[in-house]
Amino acid sequence: MPIIAFVGIPGAGATTLTKFLGKGTNCCGHFLSEEDEKTDSCDCLKDNYAFGLRMKFRLERIKHLYMAQKQSENGQIVFIDGYYDKLMRFYLGEKGCRWLMKSSDPYFKVAKEISYIDYRLLPDVDIIIGLRVSFDVWIHFLKNRGRPLDLNVDFQKECFLGQDIFLNIAKQYCVSHDKIYLEIWQEVNQLEHIVENIKLKLKKIGVLSV
């Protein structure tokens, strides 16, 4: 059964959708815990602690990805709330994605090498759902999350520029790997409607029966 991954800029709603899509569909969902994600901060991303923090999150995401692979092989449909590590090699250091890690970071070359290995070795997914969001809606989502980094204006400007990069790379991955790419627009206070819209899209391609 398929592994379905969400791709979008941080705060676009992937974790929320992953949680809700498991309800009533007999699907599994994998996402980082809110407690883990709240450990980010502007201060810790300014020094060498950034690399360690990225590797901590990478470890958790990869663990969930391999768990998803096993569940998929056992006949379950699985949602995961991101696919950053598999695709990292294409956007690490690129304009709009430098908030992830600056090329001046002493660990940048190491991170880049890891990203190439991850692209080669990490499991493929079957479907990617791209989350597109307007700037105003995104800022609304970020304010509700209330994480320190989300409130940084420089982060907001840089990160939003990366939206097209994230989604275009996801599309290219799907084309080159013969996978399915779907895209939706996120809206404020439309969670149930968007969840149903995703279910409908997946039903049309024969993935879901509900």
PDB file of N, CA, C and O in Angstrom, residues 152-202:
ATOM      1  N   ASN A 152      10.291  35.243  13.704  1.00  0.00           N
ATOM      2  CA  ASN A 152      11.414  36.000  13.181  1.00  0.00           C
ATOM      3  C   ASN A 152      11.110  36.473  11.763  1.00  0.00           C
ATOM      4  O   ASN A 152      10.856  35.668  10.863  1.00  0.00           O
ATOM      5  N   VAL A 153      11.138  37.791  11.549  1.00  0.00           N
ATOM      6  CA  VAL A 153      10.744  38.367  10.259  1.00  0.00           C
ATOM      7  C   VAL A 153      11.680  37.922   9.137  1.00  0.00           C
ATOM      8  O   VAL A 153      11.231  37.626   8.019  1.00  0.00           O
ATOM      9  N   ASP A 154      12.979  37.861   9.409  1.00  0.00           N
ATOM     10  CA  ASP A 154      13.930  37.418   8.380  1.00  0.00           C
ATOM     11  C   ASP A 154      13.652  35.975   7.965  1.00  0.00           C
ATOM     12  O   ASP A 154      13.731  35.622   6.781  1.00  0.00           O
ATOM     13  N   PHE A 155      13.327  35.130   8.943  1.00  0.00           N
ATOM     14  CA  PHE A 155      12.964  33.742   8.636  1.00  0.00           C
ATOM     15  C   PHE A 155      11.718  33.696   7.752  1.00  0.00           C
ATOM     16  O   PHE A 155      11.666  32.963   6.764  1.00  0.00           O
ATOM     17  N   GLN A 156      10.715  34.486   8.096  1.00  0.00           N
ATOM     18  CA  GLN A 156       9.473  34.488   7.339  1.00  0.00           C
ATOM     19  C   GLN A 156       9.692  34.870   5.875  1.00  0.00           C
ATOM     20  O   GLN A 156       9.182  34.207   4.966  1.00  0.00           O
ATOM     21  N   LYS A 157      10.481  35.920   5.657  1.00  0.00           N
ATOM     22  CA  LYS A 157      10.732  36.374   4.284  1.00  0.00           C
ATOM     23  C   LYS A 157      11.488  35.315   3.481  1.00  0.00           C
ATOM     24  O   LYS A 157      11.143  35.016   2.342  1.00  0.00           O
ATOM     25  N   GLU A 158      12.542  34.774   4.080  1.00  0.00           N
ATOM     26  CA  GLU A 158      13.365  33.781   3.391  1.00  0.00           C
ATOM     27  C   GLU A 158      12.602  32.491   3.140  1.00  0.00           C
ATOM     28  O   GLU A 158      12.628  31.931   2.038  1.00  0.00           O
ATOM     29  N   CYS A 159      11.908  32.021   4.170  1.00  0.00           N
ATOM     30  CA  CYS A 159      11.221  30.730   4.083  1.00  0.00           C
ATOM     31  C   CYS A 159      10.104  30.753   3.049  1.00  0.00           C
ATOM     32  O   CYS A 159       9.945  29.807   2.277  1.00  0.00           O
ATOM     33  N   PHE A 160       9.327  31.839   3.009  1.00  0.00           N
ATOM     34  CA  PHE A 160       8.216  31.887   2.055  1.00  0.00           C
ATOM     35  C   PHE A 160       8.714  31.884   0.615  1.00  0.00           C
ATOM     36  O   PHE A 160       8.055  31.346  -0.273  1.00  0.00           O
ATOM     37  N   LEU A 161       9.888  32.458   0.393  1.00  0.00           N
ATOM     38  CA  LEU A 161      10.484  32.425  -0.947  1.00  0.00           C
ATOM     39  C   LEU A 161      10.775  30.998  -1.396  1.00  0.00           C
ATOM     40  O   LEU A 161      10.860  30.721  -2.590  1.00  0.00           O
ATOM     41  N   GLY A 162      10.943  30.107  -0.427  1.00  0.00           N
ATOM     42  CA  GLY A 162      11.273  28.728  -0.750  1.00  0.00           C
ATOM     43  C   GLY A 162      10.086  27.860  -1.118  1.00  0.00           C
ATOM     44  O   GLY A 162      10.272  26.693  -1.508  1.00  0.00           O
ATOM     45  N   GLN A 163       8.863  28.406  -1.039  1.00  0.00           N
ATOM     46  CA  GLN A 163       7.685  27.578  -1.297  1.00  0.00           C
ATOM     47  C   GLN A 163       7.710  26.970  -2.700  1.00  0.00           C
ATOM     48  O   GLN A 163       7.510  25.751  -2.857  1.00  0.00           O
ATOM     49  N   ASP A 164       7.943  27.780  -3.703  1.00  0.00           N
ATOM     50  CA  ASP A 164       7.965  27.256  -5.078  1.00  0.00           C
ATOM     51  C   ASP A 164       9.087  26.245  -5.266  1.00  0.00           C
ATOM     52  O   ASP A 164       8.928  25.259  -5.997  1.00  0.00           O
ATOM     53  N   ILE A 165      10.225  26.487  -4.612  1.00  0.00           N
ATOM     54  CA  ILE A 165      11.351  25.555  -4.724  1.00  0.00           C
ATOM     55  C   ILE A 165      10.955  24.197  -4.154  1.00  0.00           C
ATOM     56  O   ILE A 165      11.160  23.150  -4.785  1.00  0.00           O
ATOM     57  N   PHE A 166      10.393  24.194  -2.949  1.00  0.00           N
ATOM     58  CA  PHE A 166       9.964  22.949  -2.308  1.00  0.00           C
ATOM     59  C   PHE A 166       9.000  22.173  -3.205  1.00  0.00           C
ATOM     60  O   PHE A 166       9.163  20.965  -3.420  1.00  0.00           O
ATOM     61  N   LEU A 167       7.992  22.876  -3.708  1.00  0.00           N
ATOM     62  CA  LEU A 167       6.942  22.186  -4.470  1.00  0.00           C
ATOM     63  C   LEU A 167       7.445  21.746  -5.846  1.00  0.00           C
ATOM     64  O   LEU A 167       7.090  20.657  -6.318  1.00  0.00           O
ATOM     65  N   ASN A 168       8.262  22.567  -6.492  1.00  0.00           N
ATOM     66  CA  ASN A 168       8.786  22.183  -7.803  1.00  0.00           C
ATOM     67  C   ASN A 168       9.720  20.978  -7.711  1.00  0.00           C
ATOM     68  O   ASN A 168       9.692  20.091  -8.574  1.00  0.00           O
ATOM     69  N   ILE A 169      10.521  20.932  -6.662  1.00  0.00           N
ATOM     70  CA  ILE A 169      11.405  19.774  -6.469  1.00  0.00           C
ATOM     71  C   ILE A 169      10.579  18.516  -6.236  1.00  0.00           C
ATOM     72  O   ILE A 169      10.909  17.430  -6.741  1.00  0.00           O
ATOM     73  N   ALA A 170       9.500  18.648  -5.468  1.00  0.00           N
ATOM     74  CA  ALA A 170       8.621  17.505  -5.224  1.00  0.00           C
ATOM     75  C   ALA A 170       7.997  17.005  -6.531  1.00  0.00           C
ATOM     76  O   ALA A 170       7.919  15.796  -6.771  1.00  0.00           O
ATOM     77  N   LYS A 171       7.571  17.945  -7.380  1.00  0.00           N
ATOM     78  CA  LYS A 171       7.011  17.563  -8.681  1.00  0.00           C
ATOM     79  C   LYS A 171       8.046  16.828  -9.526  1.00  0.00           C
ATOM     80  O   LYS A 171       7.756  15.800 -10.156  1.00  0.00           O
ATOM     81  N   GLN A 172       9.251  17.373  -9.573  1.00  0.00           N
ATOM     82  CA  GLN A 172      10.313  16.757 -10.376  1.00  0.00           C
ATOM     83  C   GLN A 172      10.655  15.360  -9.877  1.00  0.00           C
ATOM     84  O   GLN A 172      10.909  14.449 -10.670  1.00  0.00           O
ATOM     85  N   TYR A 173      10.664  15.205  -8.562  1.00  0.00           N
ATOM     86  CA  TYR A 173      10.900  13.875  -7.981  1.00  0.00           C
ATOM     87  C   TYR A 173       9.842  12.888  -8.465  1.00  0.00           C
ATOM     88  O   TYR A 173      10.158  11.760  -8.852  1.00  0.00           O
ATOM     89  N   CYS A 174       8.588  13.314  -8.432  1.00  0.00           N
ATOM     90  CA  CYS A 174       7.499  12.419  -8.837  1.00  0.00           C
ATOM     91  C   CYS A 174       7.590  12.056 -10.314  1.00  0.00           C
ATOM     92  O   CYS A 174       7.345  10.908 -10.698  1.00  0.00           O
ATOM     93  N   VAL A 175       7.962  13.011 -11.146  1.00  0.00           N
ATOM     94  CA  VAL A 175       8.117  12.734 -12.580  1.00  0.00           C
ATOM     95  C   VAL A 175       9.254  11.751 -12.827  1.00  0.00           C
ATOM     96  O   VAL A 175       9.103  10.761 -13.546  1.00  0.00           O
ATOM     97  N   SER A 176      10.397  12.000 -12.182  1.00  0.00           N
ATOM     98  CA  SER A 176      11.578  11.162 -12.428  1.00  0.00           C
ATOM     99  C   SER A 176      11.454   9.771 -11.816  1.00  0.00           C
ATOM    100  O   SER A 176      12.103   8.831 -12.272  1.00  0.00           O
ATOM    101  N   HIS A 177      10.602   9.618 -10.784  1.00  0.00           N
ATOM    102  CA  HIS A 177      10.447   8.325 -10.117  1.00  0.00           C
ATOM    103  C   HIS A 177       9.102   7.648 -10.432  1.00  0.00           C
ATOM    104  O   HIS A 177       8.763   6.640  -9.832  1.00  0.00           O
ATOM    105  N   ASP A 178       8.366   8.233 -11.382  1.00  0.00           N
ATOM    106  CA  ASP A 178       7.067   7.687 -11.777  1.00  0.00           C
ATOM    107  C   ASP A 178       6.122   7.581 -10.571  1.00  0.00           C
ATOM    108  O   ASP A 178       5.470   6.557 -10.361  1.00  0.00           O
ATOM    109  N   LYS A 179       6.050   8.666  -9.807  1.00  0.00           N
ATOM    110  CA  LYS A 179       5.166   8.742  -8.654  1.00  0.00           C
ATOM    111  C   LYS A 179       4.051   9.748  -8.924  1.00  0.00           C
ATOM    112  O   LYS A 179       4.042  10.429  -9.947  1.00  0.00           O
ATOM    113  N   ILE A 180       3.117   9.850  -8.007  1.00  0.00           N
ATOM    114  CA  ILE A 180       1.961  10.737  -8.189  1.00  0.00           C
ATOM    115  C   ILE A 180       2.153  12.013  -7.367  1.00  0.00           C
ATOM    116  O   ILE A 180       2.523  11.962  -6.191  1.00  0.00           O
ATOM    117  N   TYR A 181       1.908  13.158  -8.005  1.00  0.00           N
ATOM    118  CA  TYR A 181       1.962  14.444  -7.314  1.00  0.00           C
ATOM    119  C   TYR A 181       0.585  15.085  -7.334  1.00  0.00           C
ATOM    120  O   TYR A 181      -0.035  15.209  -8.384  1.00  0.00           O
ATOM    121  N   LEU A 182       0.104  15.475  -6.151  1.00  0.00           N
ATOM    122  CA  LEU A 182      -1.137  16.222  -6.013  1.00  0.00           C
ATOM    123  C   LEU A 182      -0.817  17.523  -5.297  1.00  0.00           C
ATOM    124  O   LEU A 182       0.132  17.602  -4.534  1.00  0.00           O
ATOM    125  N   GLU A 183      -1.628  18.536  -5.524  1.00  0.00           N
ATOM    126  CA  GLU A 183      -1.373  19.816  -4.848  1.00  0.00           C
ATOM    127  C   GLU A 183      -2.681  20.434  -4.374  1.00  0.00           C
ATOM    128  O   GLU A 183      -3.700  20.371  -5.080  1.00  0.00           O
ATOM    129  N   ILE A 184      -2.652  21.005  -3.178  1.00  0.00           N
ATOM    130  CA  ILE A 184      -3.833  21.671  -2.646  1.00  0.00           C
ATOM    131  C   ILE A 184      -3.446  23.031  -2.080  1.00  0.00           C
ATOM    132  O   ILE A 184      -2.290  23.252  -1.696  1.00  0.00           O
ATOM    133  N   TRP A 185      -4.425  23.915  -2.026  1.00  0.00           N
ATOM    134  CA  TRP A 185      -4.252  25.205  -1.368  1.00  0.00           C
ATOM    135  C   TRP A 185      -4.771  25.097   0.059  1.00  0.00           C
ATOM    136  O   TRP A 185      -5.864  24.590   0.293  1.00  0.00           O
ATOM    137  N   GLN A 186      -3.995  25.585   0.994  1.00  0.00           N
ATOM    138  CA  GLN A 186      -4.414  25.640   2.379  1.00  0.00           C
ATOM    139  C   GLN A 186      -5.197  26.930   2.641  1.00  0.00           C
ATOM    140  O   GLN A 186      -4.882  27.985   2.077  1.00  0.00           O
ATOM    141  N   GLU A 187      -6.188  26.840   3.516  1.00  0.00           N
ATOM    142  CA  GLU A 187      -7.005  27.999   3.878  1.00  0.00           C
ATOM    143  C   GLU A 187      -7.239  28.012   5.380  1.00  0.00           C
ATOM    144  O   GLU A 187      -7.171  26.969   6.036  1.00  0.00           O
ATOM    145  N   VAL A 188      -7.545  29.173   5.912  1.00  0.00           N
ATOM    146  CA  VAL A 188      -7.830  29.315   7.337  1.00  0.00           C
ATOM    147  C   VAL A 188      -9.216  28.747   7.647  1.00  0.00           C
ATOM    148  O   VAL A 188     -10.171  28.980   6.901  1.00  0.00           O
ATOM    149  N   ASN A 189      -9.310  27.989   8.722  1.00  0.00           N
ATOM    150  CA  ASN A 189     -10.587  27.445   9.211  1.00  0.00           C
ATOM    151  C   ASN A 189     -11.300  26.561   8.181  1.00  0.00           C
ATOM    152  O   ASN A 189     -12.529  26.509   8.141  1.00  0.00           O
ATOM    153  N   GLN A 190     -10.506  25.870   7.361  1.00  0.00           N
ATOM    154  CA  GLN A 190     -11.089  24.980   6.345  1.00  0.00           C
ATOM    155  C   GLN A 190     -10.544  23.561   6.468  1.00  0.00           C
ATOM    156  O   GLN A 190     -10.524  22.815   5.491  1.00  0.00           O
ATOM    157  N   LEU A 191     -10.135  23.188   7.672  1.00  0.00           N
ATOM    158  CA  LEU A 191      -9.460  21.905   7.849  1.00  0.00           C
ATOM    159  C   LEU A 191     -10.313  20.730   7.397  1.00  0.00           C
ATOM    160  O   LEU A 191      -9.854  19.880   6.627  1.00  0.00           O
ATOM    161  N   GLU A 192     -11.526  20.664   7.876  1.00  0.00           N
ATOM    162  CA  GLU A 192     -12.386  19.519   7.523  1.00  0.00           C
ATOM    163  C   GLU A 192     -12.637  19.461   6.023  1.00  0.00           C
ATOM    164  O   GLU A 192     -12.618  18.378   5.423  1.00  0.00           O
ATOM    165  N   HIS A 193     -12.845  20.621   5.417  1.00  0.00           N
ATOM    166  CA  HIS A 193     -13.093  20.668   3.973  1.00  0.00           C
ATOM    167  C   HIS A 193     -11.865  20.192   3.203  1.00  0.00           C
ATOM    168  O   HIS A 193     -11.975  19.419   2.238  1.00  0.00           O
ATOM    169  N   ILE A 194     -10.681  20.643   3.624  1.00  0.00           N
ATOM    170  CA  ILE A 194      -9.448  20.257   2.939  1.00  0.00           C
ATOM    171  C   ILE A 194      -9.162  18.774   3.116  1.00  0.00           C
ATOM    172  O   ILE A 194      -8.746  18.092   2.177  1.00  0.00           O
ATOM    173  N   VAL A 195      -9.408  18.258   4.322  1.00  0.00           N
ATOM    174  CA  VAL A 195      -9.233  16.819   4.559  1.00  0.00           C
ATOM    175  C   VAL A 195     -10.132  16.017   3.631  1.00  0.00           C
ATOM    176  O   VAL A 195      -9.703  15.026   3.016  1.00  0.00           O
ATOM    177  N   GLU A 196     -11.380  16.425   3.516  1.00  0.00           N
ATOM    178  CA  GLU A 196     -12.311  15.724   2.631  1.00  0.00           C
ATOM    179  C   GLU A 196     -11.888  15.855   1.168  1.00  0.00           C
ATOM    180  O   GLU A 196     -12.052  14.916   0.380  1.00  0.00           O
ATOM    181  N   ASN A 197     -11.341  17.000   0.800  1.00  0.00           N
ATOM    182  CA  ASN A 197     -10.863  17.208  -0.564  1.00  0.00           C
ATOM    183  C   ASN A 197      -9.700  16.266  -0.881  1.00  0.00           C
ATOM    184  O   ASN A 197      -9.635  15.675  -1.971  1.00  0.00           O
ATOM    185  N   ILE A 198      -8.791  16.106   0.079  1.00  0.00           N
ATOM    186  CA  ILE A 198      -7.669  15.182  -0.113  1.00  0.00           C
ATOM    187  C   ILE A 198      -8.177  13.752  -0.238  1.00  0.00           C
ATOM    188  O   ILE A 198      -7.727  12.988  -1.108  1.00  0.00           O
ATOM    189  N   LYS A 199      -9.118  13.372   0.625  1.00  0.00           N
ATOM    190  CA  LYS A 199      -9.693  12.027   0.551  1.00  0.00           C
ATOM    191  C   LYS A 199     -10.326  11.782  -0.810  1.00  0.00           C
ATOM    192  O   LYS A 199     -10.181  10.706  -1.396  1.00  0.00           O
ATOM    193  N   LEU A 200     -11.013  12.797  -1.324  1.00  0.00           N
ATOM    194  CA  LEU A 200     -11.661  12.665  -2.624  1.00  0.00           C
ATOM    195  C   LEU A 200     -10.639  12.481  -3.735  1.00  0.00           C
ATOM    196  O   LEU A 200     -10.806  11.626  -4.622  1.00  0.00           O
ATOM    197  N   LYS A 201      -9.555  13.258  -3.687  1.00  0.00           N
ATOM    198  CA  LYS A 201      -8.506  13.130  -4.693  1.00  0.00           C
ATOM    199  C   LYS A 201      -7.879  11.733  -4.649  1.00  0.00           C
ATOM    200  O   LYS A 201      -7.607  11.126  -5.698  1.00  0.00           O
ATOM    201  N   LEU A 202      -7.668  11.238  -3.435  1.00  0.00           N
ATOM    202  CA  LEU A 202      -7.073   9.906  -3.281  1.00  0.00           C
ATOM    203  C   LEU A 202      -8.051   8.808  -3.705  1.00  0.00           C
ATOM    204  O   LEU A 202      -7.638   7.762  -4.222  1.00  0.00           O
TER     205      LEU A 202
END
